[in-house]
CSV table of C-alpha atoms in Angstrom, one decimal:
chain,number,residue,atom,x,y,z
Q,1,MET,CA,0.0,0.0,0.0
Q,2,SER,CA,1.3,3.4,-1.0
Q,3,GLU,CA,1.8,6.2,1.6
Q,4,ASN,CA,-1.0,8.2,-0.1
Q,5,GLN,CA,-3.4,5.3,0.2
Q,6,LYS,CA,-2.5,4.9,3.9
Q,7,GLN,CA,-3.2,8.6,4.5
Q,8,THR,CA,-6.6,8.5,2.9
Q,9,ARG,CA,-8.0,5.4,4.6
Q,10,PRO,CA,-10.1,6.2,7.7
Q,11,ALA,CA,-8.4,6.0,11.1
Q,12,PHE,CA,-10.4,5.3,14.2
Q,13,HIS,CA,-9.4,5.6,17.8
Q,14,GLY,CA,-10.6,2.9,20.3
Q,15,SER,CA,-13.4,5.2,21.5
Q,16,ASP,CA,-14.6,6.5,18.1
Q,17,ILE,CA,-17.7,4.4,18.1
Q,18,GLU,CA,-20.0,7.1,16.8
Q,19,GLN,CA,-17.7,7.7,13.8
Q,20,ILE,CA,-17.6,4.0,13.0
Q,21,GLU,CA,-21.4,3.8,13.3
Q,22,LYS,CA,-21.7,6.6,10.8
Q,23,TYR,CA,-19.1,5.3,8.4
Q,24,TYR,CA,-20.2,1.7,8.3
Q,25,GLY,CA,-23.9,2.2,9.0
Q,26,ILE,CA,-23.7,-0.3,11.9
Q,27,PRO,CA,-25.8,0.5,15.1
Q,28,LYS,CA,-23.2,1.3,17.7
Q,29,GLU,CA,-25.1,-0.7,20.3
Q,30,THR,CA,-24.4,-3.9,18.4
Q,31,ILE,CA,-20.6,-3.4,18.0
Q,32,ILE,CA,-18.3,-5.4,20.3
Q,33,LYS,CA,-15.6,-2.9,21.3
Q,34,PHE,CA,-12.3,-4.8,21.1
Q,35,GLY,CA,-10.5,-1.5,20.6
Q,36,ALA,CA,-11.3,0.2,23.9
Q,37,ASN,CA,-9.3,-1.9,26.3
Q,38,VAL,CA,-12.1,-1.7,28.9
Q,39,ASN,CA,-13.0,-4.5,31.3
Q,40,PRO,CA,-15.7,-6.6,29.6
Q,41,LEU,CA,-17.5,-7.3,32.9
Q,42,GLY,CA,-18.7,-3.7,32.9
Q,43,LEU,CA,-19.2,-1.6,36.0
Q,44,SER,CA,-19.2,-3.6,39.3
Q,45,ALA,CA,-22.8,-4.4,40.5
Q,46,SER,CA,-22.0,-3.3,44.0
Q,47,VAL,CA,-20.7,0.1,42.7
Q,48,ARG,CA,-23.8,0.6,40.6
Q,49,LYS,CA,-26.0,-0.2,43.5
Q,50,ALA,CA,-24.1,2.1,45.9
Q,51,MET,CA,-24.1,5.0,43.4
Q,52,ALA,CA,-27.8,4.7,42.8
Q,53,GLU,CA,-28.5,4.7,46.6
Q,54,HIS,CA,-26.3,7.8,47.2
Q,55,LEU,CA,-27.1,10.1,44.3
Q,56,ASP,CA,-27.9,12.9,46.9
Q,57,ILE,CA,-24.2,13.1,47.5
Q,58,ILE,CA,-23.9,15.4,44.5
Q,59,THR,CA,-25.8,18.1,46.6
Q,60,SER,CA,-22.6,18.6,48.6
Q,61,TYR,CA,-19.0,19.5,47.7
Q,62,PRO,CA,-16.5,16.7,48.0
Q,63,ASP,CA,-13.8,16.9,50.7
Q,64,ARG,CA,-11.2,19.2,49.1
Q,65,ASP,CA,-8.4,16.8,50.2
Q,66,TYR,CA,-10.3,13.6,49.2
Q,67,LYS,CA,-9.0,12.0,52.4
Q,68,THR,CA,-11.2,8.9,52.5
Q,69,LEU,CA,-10.6,8.3,48.8
Q,70,ARG,CA,-6.9,8.7,49.2
Q,71,GLN,CA,-7.0,6.3,52.1
Q,72,ALA,CA,-8.8,3.7,49.9
Q,73,ILE,CA,-6.2,4.2,47.1
Q,74,ALA,CA,-3.3,3.9,49.6
Q,75,GLY,CA,-4.7,0.7,51.0
Q,76,TYR,CA,-5.4,-0.7,47.5
Q,77,CYS,CA,-1.9,0.1,46.3
Q,78,ASN,CA,-0.2,-0.6,49.7
Q,79,THR,CA,1.4,2.8,49.8
Q,80,ASP,CA,1.5,5.9,52.0
Q,81,ILE,CA,-1.6,8.1,51.9
Q,82,ASN,CA,0.7,11.1,51.8
Q,83,TYR,CA,2.1,9.9,48.5
Q,84,VAL,CA,-1.4,9.9,46.8
Q,85,VAL,CA,-3.0,12.6,44.7
Q,86,THR,CA,-6.3,12.3,42.9
Q,87,GLY,CA,-7.4,13.9,39.6
Q,88,ASN,CA,-10.0,14.2,37.0
Q,89,GLY,CA,-8.9,11.1,35.2
Q,90,SER,CA,-5.3,10.2,34.7
Q,91,THR,CA,-5.2,12.6,31.8
Q,92,GLU,CA,-5.5,15.6,34.1
Q,93,LEU,CA,-2.6,14.3,36.2
Q,94,ILE,CA,-0.4,13.6,33.2
Q,95,SER,CA,-1.1,17.2,32.0
Q,96,LEU,CA,-0.3,18.7,35.4
Q,97,LEU,CA,2.8,16.6,35.8
Q,98,ILE,CA,4.2,17.5,32.4
Q,99,THR,CA,3.3,21.1,32.7
Q,100,GLN,CA,5.0,21.4,36.1
Q,101,ARG,CA,8.1,19.5,35.1
Q,102,ASN,CA,8.5,21.9,32.1
Q,103,ALA,CA,11.2,19.6,30.8
Q,104,ARG,CA,14.1,20.9,28.7
Q,105,HIS,CA,14.4,17.5,27.0
Q,106,ALA,CA,11.9,14.7,27.5
Q,107,LEU,CA,12.4,11.2,26.2
Q,108,VAL,CA,9.2,9.2,25.5
Q,109,ILE,CA,9.4,5.4,25.1
Q,110,GLY,CA,7.2,4.3,22.3
Q,111,PRO,CA,5.2,3.4,20.3
Q,112,THR,CA,2.8,4.5,22.9
Q,113,TYR,CA,-0.2,6.7,24.0
Q,114,SER,CA,0.0,9.9,21.9
Q,115,GLU,CA,-1.3,12.2,24.7
Q,116,TYR,CA,2.2,12.2,26.4
Q,117,GLU,CA,3.7,13.9,23.3
Q,118,ARG,CA,0.8,16.2,22.8
Q,119,GLU,CA,1.1,17.6,26.3
Q,120,LEU,CA,4.9,17.8,26.1
Q,121,SER,CA,4.5,19.8,22.9
Q,122,LEU,CA,2.6,22.5,24.8
Q,123,THR,CA,5.6,23.1,27.1
Q,124,GLY,CA,8.0,24.1,24.4
Q,125,GLY,CA,10.8,21.7,25.4
Q,126,ARG,CA,12.6,19.2,23.2
Q,127,ILE,CA,11.0,15.8,22.7
Q,128,SER,CA,12.8,12.7,21.7
Q,129,ASN,CA,11.4,9.2,21.0
Q,130,TYR,CA,13.0,5.9,22.0
Q,131,ASP,CA,11.2,3.3,19.8
Q,132,LEU,CA,11.0,-0.3,21.1
Q,133,GLU,CA,12.3,-2.9,18.6
Q,134,GLU,CA,10.1,-5.6,17.1
Q,135,SER,CA,13.1,-7.9,17.0
Q,136,GLN,CA,13.2,-7.7,20.9
Q,137,GLU,CA,9.4,-8.3,21.0
Q,138,PHE,CA,9.1,-4.7,22.1
Q,139,ARG,CA,10.8,-5.1,25.4
Q,140,ILE,CA,13.2,-2.4,26.5
Q,141,ASP,CA,16.9,-3.1,26.4
Q,142,LEU,CA,17.9,-1.2,29.5
Q,143,ARG,CA,21.6,-0.8,28.5
Q,144,HIS,CA,20.6,0.5,25.1
Q,145,LEU,CA,18.1,2.9,26.7
Q,146,GLU,CA,20.7,4.3,29.1
Q,147,CYS,CA,22.8,5.1,26.1
Q,148,ALA,CA,19.9,7.0,24.6
Q,149,LEU,CA,19.6,9.2,27.7
Q,150,ASP,CA,21.4,12.2,26.5
Q,151,ASP,CA,23.1,14.5,29.0
Q,152,ASP,CA,20.4,17.1,28.8
Q,153,VAL,CA,17.4,14.7,29.2
Q,154,ASP,CA,15.6,15.6,32.4
Q,155,PHE,CA,12.3,13.8,31.9
Q,156,LEU,CA,11.5,10.1,31.0
Q,157,ILE,CA,8.0,8.8,30.2
Q,158,LEU,CA,7.0,5.2,29.8
Q,159,CYS,CA,3.8,3.2,30.0
Q,160,ASN,CA,4.1,-0.2,31.8
Q,161,PRO,CA,2.5,-2.4,30.5
Q,162,ASN,CA,2.9,-0.4,27.3
Q,163,ASN,CA,0.0,0.5,25.0
Q,164,PRO,CA,-0.1,-0.8,22.2
Q,165,THR,CA,2.6,-3.4,22.5
Q,166,SER,CA,1.4,-5.0,25.8
Q,167,SER,CA,5.1,-5.4,26.8
Q,168,ALA,CA,6.4,-4.6,30.3
Q,169,LEU,CA,9.4,-4.2,32.5
Q,170,THR,CA,9.7,-5.9,35.9
Q,171,CYS,CA,9.9,-3.9,39.1
Q,172,ASP,CA,13.5,-5.0,39.5
Q,173,GLU,CA,14.3,-3.6,36.0
Q,174,LEU,CA,12.4,-0.4,36.8
Q,175,ASP,CA,14.4,-0.1,40.0
Q,176,SER,CA,17.6,-0.1,38.1
Q,177,LEU,CA,16.3,2.4,35.6
Q,178,VAL,CA,14.9,4.8,38.1
Q,179,LYS,CA,18.1,4.6,40.2
Q,180,ARG,CA,20.1,5.5,37.1
Q,181,CYS,CA,17.8,8.4,36.3
Q,182,LYS,CA,18.1,9.7,39.8
Q,183,GLU,CA,21.8,9.8,39.5
Q,184,ARG,CA,21.4,11.8,36.3
Q,185,LYS,CA,18.6,14.1,37.8
Q,186,ILE,CA,16.0,12.7,35.4
Q,187,PHE,CA,12.4,12.6,36.6
Q,188,VAL,CA,10.4,9.5,35.6
Q,189,MET,CA,6.7,9.1,34.9
Q,190,ILE,CA,5.3,5.6,34.7
Q,191,ASP,CA,1.8,5.2,33.4
Q,192,GLU,CA,0.4,2.0,35.1
Q,193,THR,CA,-3.1,2.2,33.5
Q,194,TYR,CA,-3.0,-1.5,32.6
Q,195,VAL,CA,-0.9,-2.9,35.5
Q,196,GLU,CA,-3.9,-4.6,37.2
Q,197,PHE,CA,-4.3,-6.9,34.1
Q,198,ALA,CA,-0.7,-8.3,34.4
Q,199,PRO,CA,-0.2,-11.9,35.3
Q,200,SER,CA,1.5,-10.7,38.5
Q,201,ILE,CA,0.9,-7.1,39.5
Q,202,ASP,CA,3.7,-7.2,42.1
Q,203,GLU,CA,6.2,-8.4,39.5
Q,204,ILE,CA,5.8,-5.3,37.4
Q,205,SER,CA,4.3,-2.4,39.4
Q,206,ALA,CA,6.7,0.3,40.4
Q,207,VAL,CA,4.6,1.6,43.3
Q,208,PRO,CA,7.0,0.1,45.9
Q,209,LEU,CA,9.8,2.2,44.4
Q,210,THR,CA,8.1,5.5,45.2
Q,211,ALA,CA,9.2,5.1,48.9
Q,212,ARG,CA,12.8,5.0,47.8
Q,213,TYR,CA,13.0,7.4,44.9
Q,214,ASP,CA,11.6,11.0,44.8
Q,215,ASN,CA,12.2,11.3,41.1
Q,216,LEU,CA,9.3,9.0,40.3
Q,217,MET,CA,5.6,9.4,39.8
Q,218,ILE,CA,3.1,6.6,39.1
Q,219,ILE,CA,-0.1,7.4,37.2
Q,220,ARG,CA,-3.2,5.2,37.4
Q,221,GLY,CA,-6.9,5.4,36.8
Q,222,VAL,CA,-10.1,3.4,36.9
Q,223,SER,CA,-11.1,3.7,33.3
Q,224,LYS,CA,-9.9,0.3,32.0
Q,225,PHE,CA,-9.7,-2.2,34.9
Q,226,PHE,CA,-12.9,-1.0,36.6
Q,227,ALA,CA,-14.7,-0.2,33.4
Q,228,ALA,CA,-15.4,3.4,34.4
Q,229,PRO,CA,-13.9,5.7,31.8
Q,230,GLY,CA,-16.8,8.2,32.2
Q,231,LEU,CA,-16.1,8.5,36.0
Q,232,ARG,CA,-12.9,10.4,35.2
Q,233,LEU,CA,-11.1,9.3,38.3
Q,234,GLY,CA,-7.3,9.1,38.2
Q,235,TYR,CA,-4.6,9.1,40.8
Q,236,GLY,CA,-0.9,9.5,41.1
Q,237,ILE,CA,1.7,8.2,43.6
Q,238,THR,CA,5.0,10.0,44.4
Q,239,SER,CA,7.1,10.6,47.5
Q,240,ASN,CA,8.2,14.0,46.2
Q,241,ARG,CA,6.6,16.3,48.8
Q,242,ALA,CA,7.6,19.6,47.2
Q,243,PHE,CA,6.3,18.4,43.8
Q,244,LEU,CA,3.0,17.3,45.3
Q,245,ASP,CA,2.5,20.6,47.1
Q,246,ASN,CA,3.2,22.5,43.9
Q,247,LEU,CA,0.9,20.2,41.9
Q,248,LYS,CA,-2.0,20.7,44.3
Q,249,GLN,CA,-1.5,24.5,44.1
Q,250,ARG,CA,-1.9,24.3,40.3
Q,251,GLN,CA,-4.8,21.9,40.3
Q,252,ASN,CA,-8.3,23.2,40.2
Q,253,PRO,CA,-10.2,22.7,43.5
Q,254,TRP,CA,-12.7,19.8,43.5
Q,255,SER,CA,-11.4,18.5,40.2
Q,256,LEU,CA,-13.1,15.2,41.0
Q,257,ASN,CA,-16.9,15.3,41.7
Q,258,SER,CA,-18.6,13.9,44.8
Q,259,LEU,CA,-20.0,10.9,43.0
Q,260,GLY,CA,-16.7,10.0,41.4
Q,261,ALA,CA,-14.9,10.2,44.7
Q,262,PHE,CA,-17.6,8.0,46.4
Q,263,ALA,CA,-17.6,5.4,43.7
Q,264,GLY,CA,-13.8,5.2,43.7
Q,265,GLU,CA,-13.8,4.2,47.4
Q,266,ILE,CA,-16.4,1.5,46.7
Q,267,MET,CA,-14.8,0.0,43.6
Q,268,LEU,CA,-11.2,-0.2,45.0
Q,269,LYS,CA,-12.6,-2.4,47.9
Q,270,ASP,CA,-14.7,-4.7,45.7
Q,271,ARG,CA,-12.5,-7.8,46.1
Q,272,ASP,CA,-14.9,-10.1,44.3
Q,273,TYR,CA,-15.0,-7.9,41.2
Q,274,ILE,CA,-11.3,-7.6,41.2
Q,275,SER,CA,-10.8,-11.3,41.5
Q,276,ARG,CA,-13.3,-12.2,38.8
Q,277,THR,CA,-11.8,-9.7,36.4
Q,278,ARG,CA,-8.3,-11.1,36.9
Q,279,GLU,CA,-9.5,-14.7,36.5
Q,280,LEU,CA,-11.3,-13.8,33.3
Q,281,ILE,CA,-8.5,-11.8,31.7
Q,282,LEU,CA,-5.7,-14.1,32.6
Q,283,SER,CA,-7.6,-17.2,31.4
Q,284,GLU,CA,-8.9,-15.7,28.2
Q,285,ARG,CA,-5.6,-14.0,27.3
Q,286,ARG,CA,-3.8,-17.4,27.5
Q,287,LYS,CA,-6.4,-19.0,25.3
Q,288,CYS,CA,-6.2,-16.2,22.7
Q,289,LEU,CA,-2.4,-16.4,22.6
Q,290,THR,CA,-2.4,-20.2,22.3
Q,291,THR,CA,-4.8,-20.0,19.3
Q,292,LEU,CA,-2.8,-17.2,17.6
Q,293,GLU,CA,0.3,-19.4,17.8
Q,294,ASP,CA,-1.2,-21.6,15.1
Q,295,TYR,CA,-2.0,-18.7,12.7
Q,296,ARG,CA,0.4,-18.8,9.8
Q,297,TYR,CA,0.1,-15.1,8.9
Q,298,ALA,CA,0.0,-13.5,12.3
Q,299,LYS,CA,2.6,-13.0,15.0
Q,300,ALA,CA,1.3,-12.3,18.6
Q,301,TYR,CA,3.6,-10.8,21.2
Q,302,PRO,CA,3.8,-11.6,24.9
Q,303,ALA,CA,1.1,-9.7,26.6
Q,304,TYR,CA,1.0,-8.1,30.1
Q,305,GLY,CA,-2.0,-5.8,29.4
Q,306,ASN,CA,-5.6,-6.8,28.7
Q,307,PHE,CA,-4.8,-6.6,25.0
Q,308,ILE,CA,-2.7,-8.4,22.4
Q,309,LEU,CA,-0.7,-6.8,19.6
Q,310,ILE,CA,-0.5,-8.8,16.3
Q,311,LYS,CA,1.8,-8.3,13.4
Q,312,ILE,CA,0.3,-9.2,10.0
Q,313,LEU,CA,2.6,-11.4,8.0
Q,314,LYS,CA,0.6,-11.9,4.9
Q,315,GLU,CA,1.7,-9.9,1.9
Q,316,GLY,CA,-1.0,-7.6,0.5
Q,317,ILE,CA,-3.0,-7.6,3.8
Q,318,THR,CA,-2.9,-4.4,5.7
Q,319,SER,CA,-4.0,-3.5,9.2
Q,320,PHE,CA,-7.0,-1.6,7.8
Q,321,ASP,CA,-8.0,-4.7,5.8
Q,322,VAL,CA,-8.1,-6.7,9.0
Q,323,PHE,CA,-9.9,-3.9,10.9
Q,324,ASP,CA,-12.4,-3.6,8.0
Q,325,HIS,CA,-13.0,-7.4,7.9
Q,326,ALA,CA,-13.7,-7.4,11.6
Q,327,ILE,CA,-16.0,-4.4,11.9
Q,328,ARG,CA,-18.2,-5.6,9.1
Q,329,GLN,CA,-18.9,-8.6,11.4
Q,330,GLY,CA,-19.7,-6.2,14.2
Q,331,MET,CA,-16.3,-6.4,16.0
Q,332,MET,CA,-14.2,-3.3,16.4
Q,333,ILE,CA,-10.4,-3.9,16.8
Q,334,ARG,CA,-7.7,-1.3,16.7
Q,335,ASP,CA,-5.8,-0.5,13.5
Q,336,CYS,CA,-2.4,0.4,14.8
Q,337,SER,CA,-1.2,2.4,11.8
Q,338,SER,CA,-1.8,5.6,13.7
Q,339,PHE,CA,0.8,4.8,16.4
Q,340,ALA,CA,4.0,6.7,15.6
Q,341,GLY,CA,7.1,4.5,15.7
Q,342,LEU,CA,5.3,1.2,14.9
Q,343,SER,CA,6.7,0.2,11.5
Q,344,GLY,CA,4.7,-2.4,9.7
Q,345,GLU,CA,1.2,-3.7,9.7
Q,346,TYR,CA,-0.3,-4.3,13.2
Q,347,VAL,CA,-3.6,-4.6,14.9
Q,348,ARG,CA,-4.5,-4.7,18.5
Q,349,PHE,CA,-7.5,-6.2,20.3
Q,350,CYS,CA,-8.5,-6.4,24.0
Q,351,ILE,CA,-9.8,-9.4,25.9
Q,352,MET,CA,-13.6,-9.6,26.0
Q,353,MET,CA,-16.0,-12.3,27.1
Q,354,PRO,CA,-15.2,-15.9,26.0
Q,355,LYS,CA,-17.8,-16.2,23.2
Q,356,ASP,CA,-16.8,-12.8,21.8
Q,357,ASN,CA,-13.2,-13.8,21.8
Q,358,GLU,CA,-14.0,-17.0,20.0
Q,359,ARG,CA,-15.9,-15.0,17.3
Q,360,LEU,CA,-13.0,-12.6,16.9
Q,361,LEU,CA,-10.4,-15.3,16.6
Q,362,HIS,CA,-12.5,-17.0,14.0
Q,363,CYS,CA,-12.8,-13.7,12.1
Q,364,LEU,CA,-9.1,-13.1,12.2
Q,365,GLY,CA,-8.4,-16.6,11.2
Q,366,GLU,CA,-10.4,-16.1,8.0
Q,367,LEU,CA,-7.6,-13.8,6.9
Q,368,LEU,CA,-4.5,-14.9,8.8
Q,369,ALA,CA,-4.8,-18.5,9.9
């Protein structure tokens, strides 16, 4: 496919369900959203019930310090409440962090979420990209990365597990990286949006490192794992007291509404929902990867998130061809051609309910098996 053809074909984000409905003439209610990376169990029943019974909470302002919510987050993450800050989705905290750091030279590990670079571009500093290598199954070579940290780099951004590659670094590897960055006065932001879907959360989460390193901030939210993107609840964890104080001064008061703060406390304590989610995702991800191993024209990569990246190996078949083939059967996957730094033809799909996963694998197999 020529570059002109690539530029003229439609590109849809994982949440562009209305645009897809209009383009394909398919009722959006009937589309299975394999591109959104949201927990297929939907909102927790206990959270839904509690919210319905406490709607009057919106008649009062939330606690300006969100103390009970921060206590729930600290307990959930096994960290110090004084390290926790809440926000209007992880997006707000990413924006506040990037704005406050005002980096001279930021290094972004990609291919990854485009919002990091968009926010960095608003600060006027220099932005460099460190692209993960397909030959390494998109895992970071720490020695090589350290060589890429130029003397003037003062800010490093990575997503772990990474979107769209679903690759991840272990906590021990992150420890080595953050320590090296501290020596070089580099602040590190780690987006852990998908960490709760990992086979072992403890193995890859960098939250324990925040007690030892003050050049580190972890960003998380409830959009994906707790199926609540509309709640707009995000949180950050860092031991850098001066940074937290400054961030709170810049943050709008009551950035999170009363209902969102209340719901966050409930969902983080819903052990049954958390357990059922992890059982579903871990089991179905294994099944999907096992099935994809037999596809002659597809290569699937080790996955730590609730999604799987596939490289298309069949000549003449593009990522849009596969996307188009799936959406015409009512299944929306992600065409990864819009991810900068991802050279080749790739698609990504998230783990849904077992019958839906079977349908999608059959659909993909029609082109790639």
